[in-house]
Amino acid sequence: MSIDPQLSEATFTDLARHGNRPAILTADGVLSYRELAARVDDVVVRLGTERRLVLLAARNDLDTLVAYLAAVTAGHPLLLVPADKPAALASLVAAYDPDVVLSTDGGSLAVDERRPGTRHDLHPELALLVSTSGSTGSPKLVRLSRANLEENAQSIAAYLGIGPDDRAATTLPFSYCYGLSVVNSHLARGAGLVLTDLSVVDPCFWDVVRERGATSFAAVPYSFDLLERVGFADMDLPSLRYITQAGGRLAPEKVQRWAETGQRRGWDLFVMYGATEATARMAYLPPDLAAEHPGTIGVAIPGGSFRIDPIRGLPHGELVYSGPNVMLGYAESPEDLALGRTVHELRTGDLARRHTNGLYEVMGRRSRFVKVAGLRVDLGQVERILADLGAVAAVAGSDDDGLVIAVEGEHDAGMLAKLLAVDLGLPRAAVGVHLVEHLPRLGTGKIDYPAVLRLAAPAAPPSTPSASTPAASTPEERPGREGPADVPRIFAECLDRQDVRSADTFVTLDGDSLSYVALSVRLEAALGRLPADWHLRSVGELAGRGAPRRRRRFVSFLEPSIVLRAVATVCIVAAHVELFTFHTAHLLFVIAGFNFARFQLTGTRSGRLRRQARSLARIVVPSVAFIAVAYVLTDDYSVANIFLLNGMVGPQEVTSEWHFWFVEMLVYVLVAVMALLAIPWLDRLERRLPFAFALGLLAVTLLSRYDIVDPGLPKPLPVFWLFVLGWAVARADSTRRRLLVSVLAALTVPGSFEDPLREVTIVVGLLLITWVPMLPVPSVLRRVTGWLAAASLYIYLTHWLVYPVLMPLGPVVAVIGCLPVGVGYWALCRWLPTAVPRWRTRQLAG
């Protein structure tokens, strides 16, 4: 691709020279360079002419981009912080006391001028400050000059051949040096940015890529796992020219495979190597060499150079980089902002070798930093965070396996892991917490970090029985008995997934409340009593728990939500055959809200919406299919029933057309919640204040419970408040909050149905899921209880056609007969989605 020589001299802030060329492309429209320049100029005026320290809470939105360009253009040193990491944001505000804080929450740029001038002595070359340790809030920052940014942008644009017709999708955060380099290098050449905060696993992301003609996107190693999951290799993307990869080492076999995929599909793979201290990039592997030399980082970028300094006692030396993009130096306090250049070359801390063909290969690391999911994590800072939480800990880790944390004494390992995952912005599966009696130490008293790292190693397989040891002498060794080694297979079978990995969790594998039941029952049989947060723990962690001590037990323990679902389902069928009257359907709405908050409110906004949509489909598809059959076989239902619209357009009087009211109301509630959380600012509010958000939503839904407001809808809101009550239970993470939810239930449920027994049932059920971790169940009924709970929706659907046929045999037979039919329909619906692809595969193979 030929590049206009004038473009190679342009800076990324010289926007107006590109005129009406498209600069920013979103799903909603296009902004030209001239329009972008005008917006930047407006913010430049708002920031003033006196140089001040500006902190920007960055998001992947237009206002963040405008604010960044305005600060750099006007010469204000800018401290870039991820907006979605409030702990890191607060830490850096406290440490550096910026003069101005910019944020874009709420859809517009907010300028918080903390003082009229500045209290800082700011070096003339200082342009940008970026954290060295991802999102931990470490006060150690990299000091970058305007020249650093411009030189690196031009160098990257040169070896990628970026031209005015290129358009890059913004797959990485602007607060991350890799993501920012994509912005700078494209703006420097008058190219376009396809602005989005969607994940690559979101189908809408690929719609935007196609509609806006994106020619490239940036990826970290974890991104390629996600690309495999969505079938990227077979996507038709005619505009795609190349993919860049950095942010950690991608396994050589994956580099080779993806490079070959690109050759086959018509795009290039650029493997790159960089560091925040070098602005972004130091090396790249030419695409035509990637498949042949997948383990190397390539050659130095234009304008840069490498050398290897030998290290005594080691076979490989330290990789040292020189170039105009090397930082000015570090800052660890506000006083350091006055410093000029203190670093002239970058000692990477990586051990490397140079091949005879000139390609460099990194052989290992010397530092206490690791890159996990594309984020650079300071292991020492993680230890300090844990110390602040009252935990004595040692932290080790690797780029490939995530963090391995040993915590001394008795703590809630699951809670610590969740807090760290949120604070660091890491996937929950990448944070492994292991409780130990004492931290492993060397003879010198220092922490034995290799021993910490070994805590994550899978348990050794059991030794082969000797001739003197009878086989299957204990229950766990008998054929057919599942144990820890079967955990991955149990996940795969219960979730219908063929891609279960050690780092996956129930949530990341898109589990929902229906699959939760069957999976938890089998895991409990294989591992013994499960921790309350097992659905957030990785497959590898669960498999490493060891086999339970087997002894004949007459009582098993299951979660209250599972037992209540099973019992409530049987009671619903019994009530309809008039065996006895004990109304439990409304309790199921409480349990549905409880499970929704546990399983559907994790991960990114796009990830949440994807899981919610899939969970909704698992309710809608089998319901619509069965009701359509019932419509054909009987005269009891209407077309409105098939489309779950009877509550909207059906008769007001209670007829057979209201048989499926429960399914309709549940779908209405789930659709309403999905629509609510699709609003970005509400999604952000729920993440920041999960319990307060649930209480606020409960207050709103209680308006319809007490008939204060009539929304004009047929039925959803009178049950919506029960759903939100269950939601609040799941978010009540302390005794005080659980007490509050219990009191609210005791105050609001009575009088809601004019049926004291139904109201007591709801309150007692809510108190059970709030306060009781496990309920005893006869061991012989454990698996049956799990089946009934997992198939509760399907039993509810099918019993309307089954029990009239069985009623001549008596109501008891009718109730008992309905249960296996519903379980069978559940099993069929689980089997079909995998059976059809497997049949097609066999046909093609034959």
PDB file of C-alpha atoms in Angstrom, residues 58-216:
ATOM      1  CA  ALA A  58     -11.397   6.775  30.203  1.00  0.00           C
ATOM      2  CA  ARG A  59     -14.121   4.830  28.456  1.00  0.00           C
ATOM      3  CA  ASN A  60     -14.335   3.674  24.851  1.00  0.00           C
ATOM      4  CA  ASP A  61     -16.614   6.519  23.827  1.00  0.00           C
ATOM      5  CA  LEU A  62     -16.397   9.628  21.700  1.00  0.00           C
ATOM      6  CA  ASP A  63     -16.210  12.059  24.625  1.00  0.00           C
ATOM      7  CA  THR A  64     -13.196  10.237  26.082  1.00  0.00           C
ATOM      8  CA  LEU A  65     -11.428  10.375  22.720  1.00  0.00           C
ATOM      9  CA  VAL A  66     -12.170  14.091  22.364  1.00  0.00           C
ATOM     10  CA  ALA A  67     -10.960  14.782  25.917  1.00  0.00           C
ATOM     11  CA  TYR A  68      -7.729  12.850  25.340  1.00  0.00           C
ATOM     12  CA  LEU A  69      -6.953  14.685  22.097  1.00  0.00           C
ATOM     13  CA  ALA A  70      -7.807  18.053  23.648  1.00  0.00           C
ATOM     14  CA  ALA A  71      -5.477  17.561  26.610  1.00  0.00           C
ATOM     15  CA  VAL A  72      -2.574  16.438  24.417  1.00  0.00           C
ATOM     16  CA  THR A  73      -3.201  19.202  21.867  1.00  0.00           C
ATOM     17  CA  ALA A  74      -3.301  21.903  24.554  1.00  0.00           C
ATOM     18  CA  GLY A  75      -0.186  20.550  26.275  1.00  0.00           C
ATOM     19  CA  HIS A  76      -1.825  19.521  29.542  1.00  0.00           C
ATOM     20  CA  PRO A  77      -0.112  16.442  31.067  1.00  0.00           C
ATOM     21  CA  LEU A  78      -2.790  13.772  31.094  1.00  0.00           C
ATOM     22  CA  LEU A  79      -3.146  10.938  33.617  1.00  0.00           C
ATOM     23  CA  LEU A  80      -5.149   8.185  31.908  1.00  0.00           C
ATOM     24  CA  VAL A  81      -7.167   5.863  34.201  1.00  0.00           C
ATOM     25  CA  PRO A  82      -9.854   3.241  33.365  1.00  0.00           C
ATOM     26  CA  ALA A  83     -13.261   4.589  34.391  1.00  0.00           C
ATOM     27  CA  ASP A  84     -14.639   1.163  35.275  1.00  0.00           C
ATOM     28  CA  LYS A  85     -12.073   0.579  38.046  1.00  0.00           C
ATOM     29  CA  PRO A  86     -13.244   2.936  40.819  1.00  0.00           C
ATOM     30  CA  ALA A  87     -10.655   1.690  43.332  1.00  0.00           C
ATOM     31  CA  ALA A  88      -7.767   2.445  40.957  1.00  0.00           C
ATOM     32  CA  LEU A  89      -9.299   5.802  40.071  1.00  0.00           C
ATOM     33  CA  ALA A  90      -9.659   6.815  43.714  1.00  0.00           C
ATOM     34  CA  SER A  91      -6.119   5.633  44.508  1.00  0.00           C
ATOM     35  CA  LEU A  92      -4.518   7.726  41.760  1.00  0.00           C
ATOM     36  CA  VAL A  93      -6.608  10.807  42.507  1.00  0.00           C
ATOM     37  CA  ALA A  94      -5.446  10.589  46.115  1.00  0.00           C
ATOM     38  CA  ALA A  95      -1.818   9.965  45.136  1.00  0.00           C
ATOM     39  CA  TYR A  96      -1.419  12.675  42.463  1.00  0.00           C
ATOM     40  CA  ASP A  97      -4.098  15.257  43.326  1.00  0.00           C
ATOM     41  CA  PRO A  98      -4.894  16.290  39.727  1.00  0.00           C
ATOM     42  CA  ASP A  99      -5.967  19.855  39.000  1.00  0.00           C
ATOM     43  CA  VAL A 100      -8.775  18.760  36.675  1.00  0.00           C
ATOM     44  CA  VAL A 101     -10.734  15.503  36.527  1.00  0.00           C
ATOM     45  CA  LEU A 102     -12.534  14.599  33.292  1.00  0.00           C
ATOM     46  CA  SER A 103     -15.174  11.896  33.056  1.00  0.00           C
ATOM     47  CA  THR A 104     -17.782  10.874  30.511  1.00  0.00           C
ATOM     48  CA  ASP A 105     -20.318   9.084  32.679  1.00  0.00           C
ATOM     49  CA  GLY A 106     -23.846   9.975  31.652  1.00  0.00           C
ATOM     50  CA  GLY A 107     -23.212  10.547  27.955  1.00  0.00           C
ATOM     51  CA  SER A 108     -21.387  13.886  28.077  1.00  0.00           C
ATOM     52  CA  LEU A 109     -18.003  15.212  29.170  1.00  0.00           C
ATOM     53  CA  ALA A 110     -17.894  16.368  32.796  1.00  0.00           C
ATOM     54  CA  VAL A 111     -15.068  18.774  33.724  1.00  0.00           C
ATOM     55  CA  ASP A 112     -14.306  18.913  37.451  1.00  0.00           C
ATOM     56  CA  GLU A 113     -11.910  21.814  38.022  1.00  0.00           C
ATOM     57  CA  ARG A 114     -10.478  21.140  41.463  1.00  0.00           C
ATOM     58  CA  ARG A 115      -8.526  24.418  41.468  1.00  0.00           C
ATOM     59  CA  PRO A 116      -8.198  27.368  39.052  1.00  0.00           C
ATOM     60  CA  GLY A 117      -4.472  26.888  38.369  1.00  0.00           C
ATOM     61  CA  THR A 118      -2.060  24.097  39.251  1.00  0.00           C
ATOM     62  CA  ARG A 119      -0.206  23.040  42.364  1.00  0.00           C
ATOM     63  CA  HIS A 120       2.254  20.923  40.385  1.00  0.00           C
ATOM     64  CA  ASP A 121       5.648  21.571  38.824  1.00  0.00           C
ATOM     65  CA  LEU A 122       5.172  20.008  35.389  1.00  0.00           C
ATOM     66  CA  HIS A 123       8.099  19.313  33.071  1.00  0.00           C
ATOM     67  CA  PRO A 124       7.690  20.928  29.604  1.00  0.00           C
ATOM     68  CA  GLU A 125       8.029  17.569  27.783  1.00  0.00           C
ATOM     69  CA  LEU A 126       5.540  15.676  29.953  1.00  0.00           C
ATOM     70  CA  ALA A 127       2.427  14.747  27.939  1.00  0.00           C
ATOM     71  CA  LEU A 128       0.955  11.478  29.240  1.00  0.00           C
ATOM     72  CA  LEU A 129       0.997   9.401  32.430  1.00  0.00           C
ATOM     73  CA  VAL A 130      -0.039   5.758  32.274  1.00  0.00           C
ATOM     74  CA  SER A 131      -0.045   3.122  35.016  1.00  0.00           C
ATOM     75  CA  THR A 132       2.565   0.369  34.777  1.00  0.00           C
ATOM     76  CA  SER A 133       0.371  -2.223  36.444  1.00  0.00           C
ATOM     77  CA  GLY A 134      -2.945  -2.439  34.696  1.00  0.00           C
ATOM     78  CA  SER A 135      -5.823  -1.507  36.999  1.00  0.00           C
ATOM     79  CA  THR A 136      -4.408  -2.095  40.494  1.00  0.00           C
ATOM     80  CA  GLY A 137      -4.107   1.629  41.182  1.00  0.00           C
ATOM     81  CA  SER A 138      -0.344   1.408  41.779  1.00  0.00           C
ATOM     82  CA  PRO A 139       1.111   4.939  42.058  1.00  0.00           C
ATOM     83  CA  LYS A 140       4.013   3.975  39.799  1.00  0.00           C
ATOM     84  CA  LEU A 141       3.388   5.670  36.459  1.00  0.00           C
ATOM     85  CA  VAL A 142       5.164   5.866  33.120  1.00  0.00           C
ATOM     86  CA  ARG A 143       6.027   9.422  32.021  1.00  0.00           C
ATOM     87  CA  LEU A 144       5.634   9.860  28.257  1.00  0.00           C
ATOM     88  CA  SER A 145       6.415  12.858  26.079  1.00  0.00           C
ATOM     89  CA  ARG A 146       4.492  14.160  23.079  1.00  0.00           C
ATOM     90  CA  ALA A 147       7.436  13.015  20.918  1.00  0.00           C
ATOM     91  CA  ASN A 148       7.156   9.486  22.367  1.00  0.00           C
ATOM     92  CA  LEU A 149       3.519   9.287  21.300  1.00  0.00           C
ATOM     93  CA  GLU A 150       4.059  10.751  17.849  1.00  0.00           C
ATOM     94  CA  GLU A 151       7.144   8.691  17.013  1.00  0.00           C
ATOM     95  CA  ASN A 152       5.529   5.441  18.057  1.00  0.00           C
ATOM     96  CA  ALA A 153       2.335   6.264  16.167  1.00  0.00           C
ATOM     97  CA  GLN A 154       4.303   6.911  12.968  1.00  0.00           C
ATOM     98  CA  SER A 155       6.411   3.792  13.402  1.00  0.00           C
ATOM     99  CA  ILE A 156       3.374   1.556  13.927  1.00  0.00           C
ATOM    100  CA  ALA A 157       1.548   3.163  10.998  1.00  0.00           C
ATOM    101  CA  ALA A 158       4.613   2.521   8.806  1.00  0.00           C
ATOM    102  CA  TYR A 159       5.042  -1.213   9.398  1.00  0.00           C
ATOM    103  CA  LEU A 160       1.277  -1.840   9.323  1.00  0.00           C
ATOM    104  CA  GLY A 161       0.961   0.210   6.131  1.00  0.00           C
ATOM    105  CA  ILE A 162      -1.943   2.221   7.524  1.00  0.00           C
ATOM    106  CA  GLY A 163      -3.546   4.508   4.952  1.00  0.00           C
ATOM    107  CA  PRO A 164      -6.531   6.870   4.810  1.00  0.00           C
ATOM    108  CA  ASP A 165      -8.855   4.057   3.718  1.00  0.00           C
ATOM    109  CA  ASP A 166      -8.132   1.906   6.773  1.00  0.00           C
ATOM    110  CA  ARG A 167     -10.625   1.640   9.600  1.00  0.00           C
ATOM    111  CA  ALA A 168      -9.750   0.044  12.952  1.00  0.00           C
ATOM    112  CA  ALA A 169     -12.348  -1.375  15.344  1.00  0.00           C
ATOM    113  CA  THR A 170     -11.651  -0.294  18.942  1.00  0.00           C
ATOM    114  CA  THR A 171     -11.566  -3.681  20.648  1.00  0.00           C
ATOM    115  CA  LEU A 172      -9.283  -2.570  23.509  1.00  0.00           C
ATOM    116  CA  PRO A 173      -9.673   0.108  26.221  1.00  0.00           C
ATOM    117  CA  PHE A 174      -8.269   3.564  25.501  1.00  0.00           C
ATOM    118  CA  SER A 175      -6.654   3.512  28.956  1.00  0.00           C
ATOM    119  CA  TYR A 176      -4.476   0.579  27.841  1.00  0.00           C
ATOM    120  CA  CYS A 177      -1.337   1.632  25.926  1.00  0.00           C
ATOM    121  CA  TYR A 178      -2.036  -0.967  23.218  1.00  0.00           C
ATOM    122  CA  GLY A 179      -5.559   0.327  22.680  1.00  0.00           C
ATOM    123  CA  LEU A 180      -4.319   3.931  22.680  1.00  0.00           C
ATOM    124  CA  SER A 181      -1.654   3.144  20.087  1.00  0.00           C
ATOM    125  CA  VAL A 182      -4.385   1.982  17.706  1.00  0.00           C
ATOM    126  CA  VAL A 183      -6.034   5.392  18.072  1.00  0.00           C
ATOM    127  CA  ASN A 184      -2.824   7.376  17.619  1.00  0.00           C
ATOM    128  CA  SER A 185      -1.484   5.426  14.630  1.00  0.00           C
ATOM    129  CA  HIS A 186      -4.756   5.667  12.715  1.00  0.00           C
ATOM    130  CA  LEU A 187      -5.406   9.341  13.407  1.00  0.00           C
ATOM    131  CA  ALA A 188      -1.840  10.106  12.293  1.00  0.00           C
ATOM    132  CA  ARG A 189      -2.657   8.739   8.827  1.00  0.00           C
ATOM    133  CA  GLY A 190      -6.185  10.112   8.435  1.00  0.00           C
ATOM    134  CA  ALA A 191      -7.683   6.640   8.842  1.00  0.00           C
ATOM    135  CA  GLY A 192     -11.001   5.896  10.545  1.00  0.00           C
ATOM    136  CA  LEU A 193     -11.832   4.467  13.963  1.00  0.00           C
ATOM    137  CA  VAL A 194     -14.859   2.175  14.242  1.00  0.00           C
ATOM    138  CA  LEU A 195     -15.747   3.201  17.786  1.00  0.00           C
ATOM    139  CA  THR A 196     -17.360   0.497  19.917  1.00  0.00           C
ATOM    140  CA  ASP A 197     -17.168  -0.986  23.397  1.00  0.00           C
ATOM    141  CA  LEU A 198     -18.684  -4.304  22.295  1.00  0.00           C
ATOM    142  CA  SER A 199     -16.846  -7.567  22.855  1.00  0.00           C
ATOM    143  CA  VAL A 200     -15.774  -9.810  19.977  1.00  0.00           C
ATOM    144  CA  VAL A 201     -18.191 -12.443  21.314  1.00  0.00           C
ATOM    145  CA  ASP A 202     -21.106 -10.078  20.779  1.00  0.00           C
ATOM    146  CA  PRO A 203     -22.794 -10.683  17.389  1.00  0.00           C
ATOM    147  CA  CYS A 204     -23.512  -6.948  17.216  1.00  0.00           C
ATOM    148  CA  PHE A 205     -19.751  -6.282  17.140  1.00  0.00           C
ATOM    149  CA  TRP A 206     -19.412  -8.175  13.869  1.00  0.00           C
ATOM    150  CA  ASP A 207     -22.451  -6.395  12.450  1.00  0.00           C
ATOM    151  CA  VAL A 208     -20.691  -3.079  13.122  1.00  0.00           C
ATOM    152  CA  VAL A 209     -17.437  -4.402  11.616  1.00  0.00           C
ATOM    153  CA  ARG A 210     -19.226  -5.356   8.403  1.00  0.00           C
ATOM    154  CA  GLU A 211     -21.423  -2.263   8.167  1.00  0.00           C
ATOM    155  CA  ARG A 212     -18.523   0.140   8.779  1.00  0.00           C
ATOM    156  CA  GLY A 213     -15.966  -1.753   6.705  1.00  0.00           C
ATOM    157  CA  ALA A 214     -13.407  -2.265   9.462  1.00  0.00           C
ATOM    158  CA  THR A 215     -10.035  -3.284   8.033  1.00  0.00           C
ATOM    159  CA  SER A 216      -8.359  -4.313  11.309  1.00  0.00           C
TER     160      SER A 216
END
